[in-house]
């Protein structure tokens, strides 16, 4: 029955992850405006701030005499994300004037993008971390841009369109008892700047003092070297235990009636301990036996070791409660379902709840390895009504990494873990383009291959084709998207000209290819615009260098056909011939497949005619 839950994240890990997320999620560049293109945004660094004051509304439940608005308004610090960027802007005319390369930017501006961080409840128990663009800070007056009245506002509008970040969802519904919801939630940077903290609470009082302190950074940082930590309050856990035990005993104790359940908590290093003492009235024949009160104490401790949550239960002092003891044990474990929220993965309460008629050792025996528990779970009986459960436990689904720490003190119980951040590197856009060149016809292996050679000998000009291509790559490891490929100037590709165009892939590396007949004549070069997430380039494909086919080129094309035929017949090529022409190294022990591989590695223009 969680009333307050906190998720603390290392500020450094958070900002590192922000940069990696920006690199890992390529975004299409906005369209040009007044002849100017936002060409690239380079992310240099990220940090967190809490320098400005803003207003917050805290929801609360109106009492019968209160006719107010149902919220308290406070003023406190706003936590912000600051991303240092370099913005590159290029005139469309310069992009067109520098084909087959990324044009040199006309304007480079260094600045800092400011986002407000907010947390809202998008559905019951599900929080949404939102980033709202606030400002672009530049150290000097924003440079002028031809034709743009307000260049800074223009840049801000383009950046807002580019960095429209989606909310990050955190599902904390497992921490809530049925019928409850979070009334207030928020995000703040602690006073030291080392922890970013998301807090949500069920309490419906909208306490302005508690939340003002929170937003202003009066938060106890509990990371203790971990990358993230989930923090639960002992009073929440004690109330949960009290409620669970009360309900279990009420259902199962027969002649006993629950008078009260006392829960005492103590936190000491790597373990949280609870002493539970139910006080029971004795009933006989439907009436309470006055003055007859039975009590017995149970001990429960929770810790974490080597990848396992360890729950130890000592109910031996209550052996005299007979049939009710198993209900108590089940209730004790059930109490830890909401422990730091995601211990809901531990469903021992459901397993033990159906075993009320079993004796002590059978509980331990059957619980180990039962369906519904994480694989590898063990429950052992230490002695009569003393149990130790070890449950393999991984990080909550809302968090990356693995759990590494468990700590408890007088104020809180904390589970912490690691956060593995990727290491993508931004790269530069590289373009390799070729003008149109003549290609030998495709060669099929077998009889058809030799007919291709004969057709070439009979009519060389009618057999060859034209081919041009461009390849776009990035020098970094971060993914780069191809948003659009736009033919700026190109003959028809509907079959009337024989020209075909393959626009490449939707991500780099990408190869664009143009094919046409040997008779292809271009009045002017073909121009294609490629819009990637790290820049816009114009590709220019020129006409073949000479419209006249020279004797030397005919020989090259014929040798290319013969080389392809030789590859087809590689199993029959004698080793002496290959060695004679220095086409292959090795001896007579080479297999046909090895010969083929060697031939495939060679440049076709170096292979002489086979005679």
Tab-separated table of C-alpha atoms in Angstrom, residues 61-362:
chain	number	residue	atom	x	y	z
A	61	UNK	CA	-9.634	16.233	-1.968
A	62	UNK	CA	-11.972	18.955	-0.759
A	63	UNK	CA	-13.438	18.455	2.681
A	64	UNK	CA	-17.139	18.970	3.231
A	65	UNK	CA	-16.829	22.642	4.198
A	66	UNK	CA	-14.156	23.486	1.609
A	67	UNK	CA	-15.525	24.883	-1.629
A	68	UNK	CA	-12.081	25.681	-3.094
A	69	UNK	CA	-10.750	24.648	-6.505
A	70	UNK	CA	-9.381	21.266	-5.399
A	71	UNK	CA	-5.749	22.239	-5.729
A	72	UNK	CA	-3.070	24.185	-3.926
A	73	UNK	CA	-0.797	26.412	-5.993
A	74	UNK	CA	2.872	26.756	-5.104
A	75	UNK	CA	5.900	28.421	-6.646
A	76	UNK	CA	9.135	26.453	-6.716
A	77	UNK	CA	12.101	25.595	-8.924
A	78	UNK	CA	11.641	24.121	-12.407
A	79	UNK	CA	13.996	21.302	-13.382
A	80	UNK	CA	15.283	21.762	-16.924
A	81	UNK	CA	17.305	19.796	-19.439
A	82	UNK	CA	19.982	21.811	-21.257
A	83	UNK	CA	21.475	20.397	-24.465
A	84	UNK	CA	24.500	22.145	-25.966
A	85	UNK	CA	24.297	22.130	-29.745
A	86	UNK	CA	25.938	23.443	-32.873
A	87	UNK	CA	23.389	24.339	-35.543
A	88	UNK	CA	24.482	24.340	-39.192
A	89	UNK	CA	22.431	26.271	-41.759
A	90	UNK	CA	23.092	26.211	-45.494
A	91	UNK	CA	21.557	28.077	-48.408
A	92	UNK	CA	19.775	25.849	-50.909
A	93	UNK	CA	21.778	27.521	-53.658
A	94	UNK	CA	25.032	26.375	-52.074
A	95	UNK	CA	23.753	22.807	-51.680
A	96	UNK	CA	22.979	22.827	-55.411
A	97	UNK	CA	26.353	24.382	-56.244
A	98	UNK	CA	28.329	21.706	-54.371
A	99	UNK	CA	27.048	18.383	-55.753
A	100	UNK	CA	28.212	14.951	-54.604
A	101	UNK	CA	29.360	16.268	-51.241
A	102	UNK	CA	27.936	17.804	-48.089
A	103	UNK	CA	28.009	21.543	-48.729
A	104	UNK	CA	29.965	23.793	-46.394
A	105	UNK	CA	27.442	25.518	-44.069
A	106	UNK	CA	26.816	29.211	-44.592
A	107	UNK	CA	26.051	29.763	-40.936
A	108	UNK	CA	27.190	27.878	-37.821
A	109	UNK	CA	25.646	28.843	-34.495
A	110	UNK	CA	26.544	27.445	-31.072
A	111	UNK	CA	23.818	27.463	-28.471
A	112	UNK	CA	21.930	25.607	-25.769
A	113	UNK	CA	18.478	24.100	-26.151
A	114	UNK	CA	16.400	24.369	-22.963
A	115	UNK	CA	13.610	21.903	-22.172
A	116	UNK	CA	11.313	21.933	-19.135
A	117	UNK	CA	10.968	18.488	-17.542
A	118	UNK	CA	7.509	17.520	-16.334
A	119	UNK	CA	5.911	14.330	-14.981
A	120	UNK	CA	2.216	13.612	-15.428
A	121	UNK	CA	0.006	10.592	-14.753
A	122	UNK	CA	-1.107	9.423	-18.199
A	123	UNK	CA	-3.233	6.588	-16.795
A	124	UNK	CA	-3.706	4.954	-13.390
A	125	UNK	CA	-0.219	4.322	-12.011
A	126	UNK	CA	1.542	5.175	-15.296
A	127	UNK	CA	3.711	8.291	-15.273
A	128	UNK	CA	4.813	10.147	-18.396
A	129	UNK	CA	8.103	12.066	-18.368
A	130	UNK	CA	7.634	14.948	-20.806
A	131	UNK	CA	10.160	17.375	-22.266
A	132	UNK	CA	8.793	20.741	-23.396
A	133	UNK	CA	10.935	23.005	-25.566
A	134	UNK	CA	11.407	26.352	-23.842
A	135	UNK	CA	14.249	28.363	-25.369
A	136	UNK	CA	17.395	28.510	-27.470
A	137	UNK	CA	20.202	30.298	-25.671
A	138	UNK	CA	23.019	31.808	-27.732
A	139	UNK	CA	26.006	33.602	-26.278
A	140	UNK	CA	25.934	36.406	-28.845
A	141	UNK	CA	23.319	38.139	-30.961
A	142	UNK	CA	21.872	35.617	-33.391
A	143	UNK	CA	23.452	36.100	-36.829
A	144	UNK	CA	21.262	37.492	-39.575
A	145	UNK	CA	19.848	35.230	-42.292
A	146	UNK	CA	19.006	36.741	-45.667
A	147	UNK	CA	15.261	37.165	-46.057
A	148	UNK	CA	14.452	36.005	-42.498
A	149	UNK	CA	12.982	38.739	-40.283
A	150	UNK	CA	13.609	37.006	-36.934
A	151	UNK	CA	16.447	34.460	-37.460
A	152	UNK	CA	16.454	33.235	-33.850
A	153	UNK	CA	12.722	32.524	-33.891
A	154	UNK	CA	13.160	30.822	-37.263
A	155	UNK	CA	15.871	28.576	-35.790
A	156	UNK	CA	13.741	27.843	-32.717
A	157	UNK	CA	10.760	26.878	-34.864
A	158	UNK	CA	12.910	24.510	-36.921
A	159	UNK	CA	14.480	22.966	-33.822
A	160	UNK	CA	11.085	22.476	-32.166
A	161	UNK	CA	9.911	20.638	-35.269
A	162	UNK	CA	13.075	18.534	-35.302
A	163	UNK	CA	13.218	17.697	-31.578
A	164	UNK	CA	9.600	16.859	-30.883
A	165	UNK	CA	10.512	14.349	-28.178
A	166	UNK	CA	7.882	11.804	-27.161
A	167	UNK	CA	7.011	11.226	-23.484
A	168	UNK	CA	8.834	8.415	-21.674
A	169	UNK	CA	6.388	6.130	-19.853
A	170	UNK	CA	7.129	4.717	-16.379
A	171	UNK	CA	4.653	2.057	-15.311
A	172	UNK	CA	4.349	2.139	-11.512
A	173	UNK	CA	0.908	0.556	-11.397
A	174	UNK	CA	2.318	-2.471	-9.564
A	175	UNK	CA	2.999	-0.264	-6.559
A	176	UNK	CA	-0.643	0.698	-6.067
A	177	UNK	CA	-3.284	-1.126	-4.094
A	178	UNK	CA	-6.529	-1.777	-5.919
A	179	UNK	CA	-8.653	1.343	-6.309
A	180	UNK	CA	-5.855	3.817	-5.603
A	181	UNK	CA	-4.077	6.272	-7.856
A	182	UNK	CA	-1.354	8.877	-7.610
A	183	UNK	CA	-2.781	12.277	-6.743
A	184	UNK	CA	0.411	14.247	-7.267
A	185	UNK	CA	3.672	13.543	-9.048
A	186	UNK	CA	6.689	15.585	-10.022
A	187	UNK	CA	10.340	15.658	-11.016
A	188	UNK	CA	13.173	17.578	-9.378
A	189	UNK	CA	16.945	17.809	-9.221
A	190	UNK	CA	18.386	17.380	-5.746
A	191	UNK	CA	20.322	20.252	-4.212
A	192	UNK	CA	23.694	18.685	-5.065
A	193	UNK	CA	22.778	18.234	-8.724
A	194	UNK	CA	23.724	14.554	-8.612
A	195	UNK	CA	20.275	12.893	-8.633
A	196	UNK	CA	17.203	13.422	-10.785
A	197	UNK	CA	14.187	12.356	-8.740
A	198	UNK	CA	10.673	11.393	-9.823
A	199	UNK	CA	8.201	11.255	-6.956
A	200	UNK	CA	4.578	10.110	-6.933
A	201	UNK	CA	2.264	9.943	-3.934
A	202	UNK	CA	-1.139	8.539	-3.166
A	203	UNK	CA	-1.762	10.992	-0.334
A	204	UNK	CA	-4.598	13.296	-1.386
A	205	UNK	CA	-3.763	16.297	0.822
A	206	UNK	CA	-1.619	18.106	-1.799
A	207	UNK	CA	0.705	19.236	0.996
A	208	UNK	CA	2.310	22.490	-0.260
A	209	UNK	CA	5.225	22.433	2.175
A	210	UNK	CA	6.268	18.871	1.323
A	211	UNK	CA	6.123	19.497	-2.424
A	212	UNK	CA	7.799	22.923	-2.276
A	213	UNK	CA	10.752	21.315	-0.502
A	214	UNK	CA	10.808	18.568	-3.113
A	215	UNK	CA	10.854	20.894	-6.125
A	216	UNK	CA	13.494	23.070	-4.451
A	217	UNK	CA	15.824	20.088	-4.101
A	218	UNK	CA	15.448	19.263	-0.401
A	219	UNK	CA	15.754	15.545	-1.186
A	220	UNK	CA	17.906	12.882	0.441
A	221	UNK	CA	20.028	11.391	-2.327
A	222	UNK	CA	20.047	7.585	-1.942
A	223	UNK	CA	21.968	6.362	-4.976
A	224	UNK	CA	25.048	5.355	-2.965
A	225	UNK	CA	27.017	4.893	-6.163
A	226	UNK	CA	24.221	3.140	-8.073
A	227	UNK	CA	22.924	4.499	-11.381
A	228	UNK	CA	19.299	4.396	-10.228
A	229	UNK	CA	17.414	3.662	-7.042
A	230	UNK	CA	13.803	3.010	-6.073
A	231	UNK	CA	12.955	4.333	-2.628
A	232	UNK	CA	10.056	3.181	-0.410
A	233	UNK	CA	9.090	4.539	2.986
A	234	UNK	CA	9.081	2.173	6.002
A	235	UNK	CA	5.671	3.439	7.119
A	236	UNK	CA	4.248	2.360	3.746
A	237	UNK	CA	5.729	-1.097	4.096
A	238	UNK	CA	4.605	-1.415	7.721
A	239	UNK	CA	1.050	-0.439	6.796
A	240	UNK	CA	1.081	-2.966	3.969
A	241	UNK	CA	2.251	-5.719	6.294
A	242	UNK	CA	-0.323	-4.785	8.909
A	243	UNK	CA	-3.173	-4.834	6.395
A	244	UNK	CA	-2.077	-8.113	4.772
A	245	UNK	CA	-1.608	-9.944	8.055
A	246	UNK	CA	-4.878	-8.663	9.474
A	247	UNK	CA	-6.762	-9.865	6.407
A	248	UNK	CA	-5.091	-13.286	6.335
A	249	UNK	CA	-5.665	-13.949	10.024
A	250	UNK	CA	-9.275	-12.822	9.865
A	251	UNK	CA	-9.924	-15.402	7.140
A	252	UNK	CA	-8.094	-18.331	8.681
A	253	UNK	CA	-7.961	-18.329	12.477
A	254	UNK	CA	-11.303	-19.857	13.285
A	255	UNK	CA	-11.741	-19.435	17.068
A	256	UNK	CA	-9.513	-16.348	17.136
A	257	UNK	CA	-10.457	-12.801	16.193
A	258	UNK	CA	-7.886	-10.141	15.321
A	259	UNK	CA	-7.810	-7.347	17.822
A	260	UNK	CA	-4.872	-5.463	16.325
A	261	UNK	CA	-1.596	-6.078	14.532
A	262	UNK	CA	1.526	-4.239	15.659
A	263	UNK	CA	4.393	-3.786	13.173
A	264	UNK	CA	7.824	-2.502	14.136
A	265	UNK	CA	10.461	-1.684	11.495
A	266	UNK	CA	14.202	-1.447	11.735
A	267	UNK	CA	16.664	-0.855	8.929
A	268	UNK	CA	20.264	-1.884	9.305
A	269	UNK	CA	22.554	-1.780	6.311
A	270	UNK	CA	21.692	-4.410	3.757
A	271	UNK	CA	18.556	-5.734	5.453
A	272	UNK	CA	15.124	-4.432	6.365
A	273	UNK	CA	13.567	-6.146	9.385
A	274	UNK	CA	9.989	-6.161	10.607
A	275	UNK	CA	8.610	-7.559	13.842
A	276	UNK	CA	4.910	-8.337	13.540
A	277	UNK	CA	2.809	-9.006	16.629
A	278	UNK	CA	-0.867	-9.832	16.107
A	279	UNK	CA	-3.093	-9.574	19.190
A	280	UNK	CA	-5.989	-12.049	19.048
A	281	UNK	CA	-9.166	-12.382	21.050
A	282	UNK	CA	-10.464	-15.895	21.736
A	283	UNK	CA	-14.071	-16.653	20.814
A	284	UNK	CA	-16.116	-19.669	21.855
A	285	UNK	CA	-19.658	-20.444	20.743
A	286	UNK	CA	-19.875	-17.129	18.911
A	287	UNK	CA	-18.922	-15.046	21.960
A	288	UNK	CA	-15.667	-13.400	22.980
A	289	UNK	CA	-13.904	-14.892	25.976
A	290	UNK	CA	-13.229	-11.715	27.899
A	291	UNK	CA	-9.710	-11.150	29.083
A	292	UNK	CA	-8.329	-13.956	26.951
A	293	UNK	CA	-5.889	-12.295	24.520
A	294	UNK	CA	-3.327	-14.324	22.603
A	295	UNK	CA	-0.277	-12.727	21.004
A	296	UNK	CA	2.798	-13.997	19.194
A	297	UNK	CA	5.578	-12.245	17.305
A	298	UNK	CA	6.798	-13.001	13.785
A	299	UNK	CA	10.111	-11.855	12.359
A	300	UNK	CA	10.620	-10.996	8.710
A	301	UNK	CA	13.777	-9.724	7.074
A	302	UNK	CA	14.355	-8.795	3.458
A	303	UNK	CA	17.681	-8.434	1.730
A	304	UNK	CA	19.452	-8.907	-1.565
A	305	UNK	CA	22.378	-11.142	-2.384
A	306	UNK	CA	23.994	-12.260	-5.629
A	307	UNK	CA	21.032	-11.593	-7.872
A	308	UNK	CA	18.375	-12.859	-5.458
A	309	UNK	CA	15.851	-11.199	-3.219
A	310	UNK	CA	16.006	-13.078	0.087
A	311	UNK	CA	12.936	-13.171	2.332
A	312	UNK	CA	13.391	-14.871	5.712
A	313	UNK	CA	10.355	-15.627	7.864
A	314	UNK	CA	10.509	-16.759	11.491
A	315	UNK	CA	7.056	-17.752	12.696
A	316	UNK	CA	8.215	-20.375	15.217
A	317	UNK	CA	7.037	-18.331	18.208
A	318	UNK	CA	3.440	-18.666	16.999
A	319	UNK	CA	3.458	-22.457	16.710
A	320	UNK	CA	0.587	-22.650	19.152
A	321	UNK	CA	-1.710	-20.877	16.673
A	322	UNK	CA	-1.941	-24.197	14.827
A	323	UNK	CA	-4.048	-24.035	11.688
A	324	UNK	CA	-3.701	-20.281	11.304
A	325	UNK	CA	0.068	-20.345	11.026
A	326	UNK	CA	0.147	-21.041	7.334
A	327	UNK	CA	-2.143	-18.111	6.632
A	328	UNK	CA	0.221	-15.912	8.587
A	329	UNK	CA	3.221	-17.107	6.601
A	330	UNK	CA	1.401	-16.472	3.340
A	331	UNK	CA	0.426	-13.023	4.563
A	332	UNK	CA	3.950	-12.145	5.576
A	333	UNK	CA	5.276	-12.861	2.120
A	334	UNK	CA	2.270	-11.189	0.512
A	335	UNK	CA	3.139	-8.041	2.425
A	336	UNK	CA	6.265	-7.660	0.379
A	337	UNK	CA	4.496	-7.643	-2.944
A	338	UNK	CA	4.568	-3.816	-3.058
A	339	UNK	CA	8.076	-3.584	-1.602
A	340	UNK	CA	9.618	-0.838	-3.656
A	341	UNK	CA	6.824	-1.391	-6.099
A	342	UNK	CA	8.264	-3.975	-8.401
A	343	UNK	CA	8.610	-6.775	-5.893
A	344	UNK	CA	5.186	-7.602	-7.249
A	345	UNK	CA	7.160	-9.967	-9.454
A	346	UNK	CA	7.501	-12.106	-6.358
A	347	UNK	CA	4.231	-14.006	-6.236
A	348	UNK	CA	4.982	-16.181	-3.241
A	349	UNK	CA	1.837	-14.914	-1.620
A	350	UNK	CA	-0.247	-16.494	-4.374
A	351	UNK	CA	1.666	-19.744	-4.171
A	352	UNK	CA	1.513	-20.056	-0.391
A	353	UNK	CA	-2.063	-18.854	-0.277
A	354	UNK	CA	-3.310	-22.115	-1.778
A	355	UNK	CA	-1.341	-24.278	0.613
A	356	UNK	CA	-3.126	-23.505	3.854
A	357	UNK	CA	-3.873	-27.151	4.501
A	358	UNK	CA	-0.262	-28.294	4.144
A	359	UNK	CA	2.204	-28.801	6.953
A	360	UNK	CA	5.316	-26.717	7.379
A	361	UNK	CA	7.877	-28.776	5.410
A	362	UNK	CA	5.396	-29.358	2.574
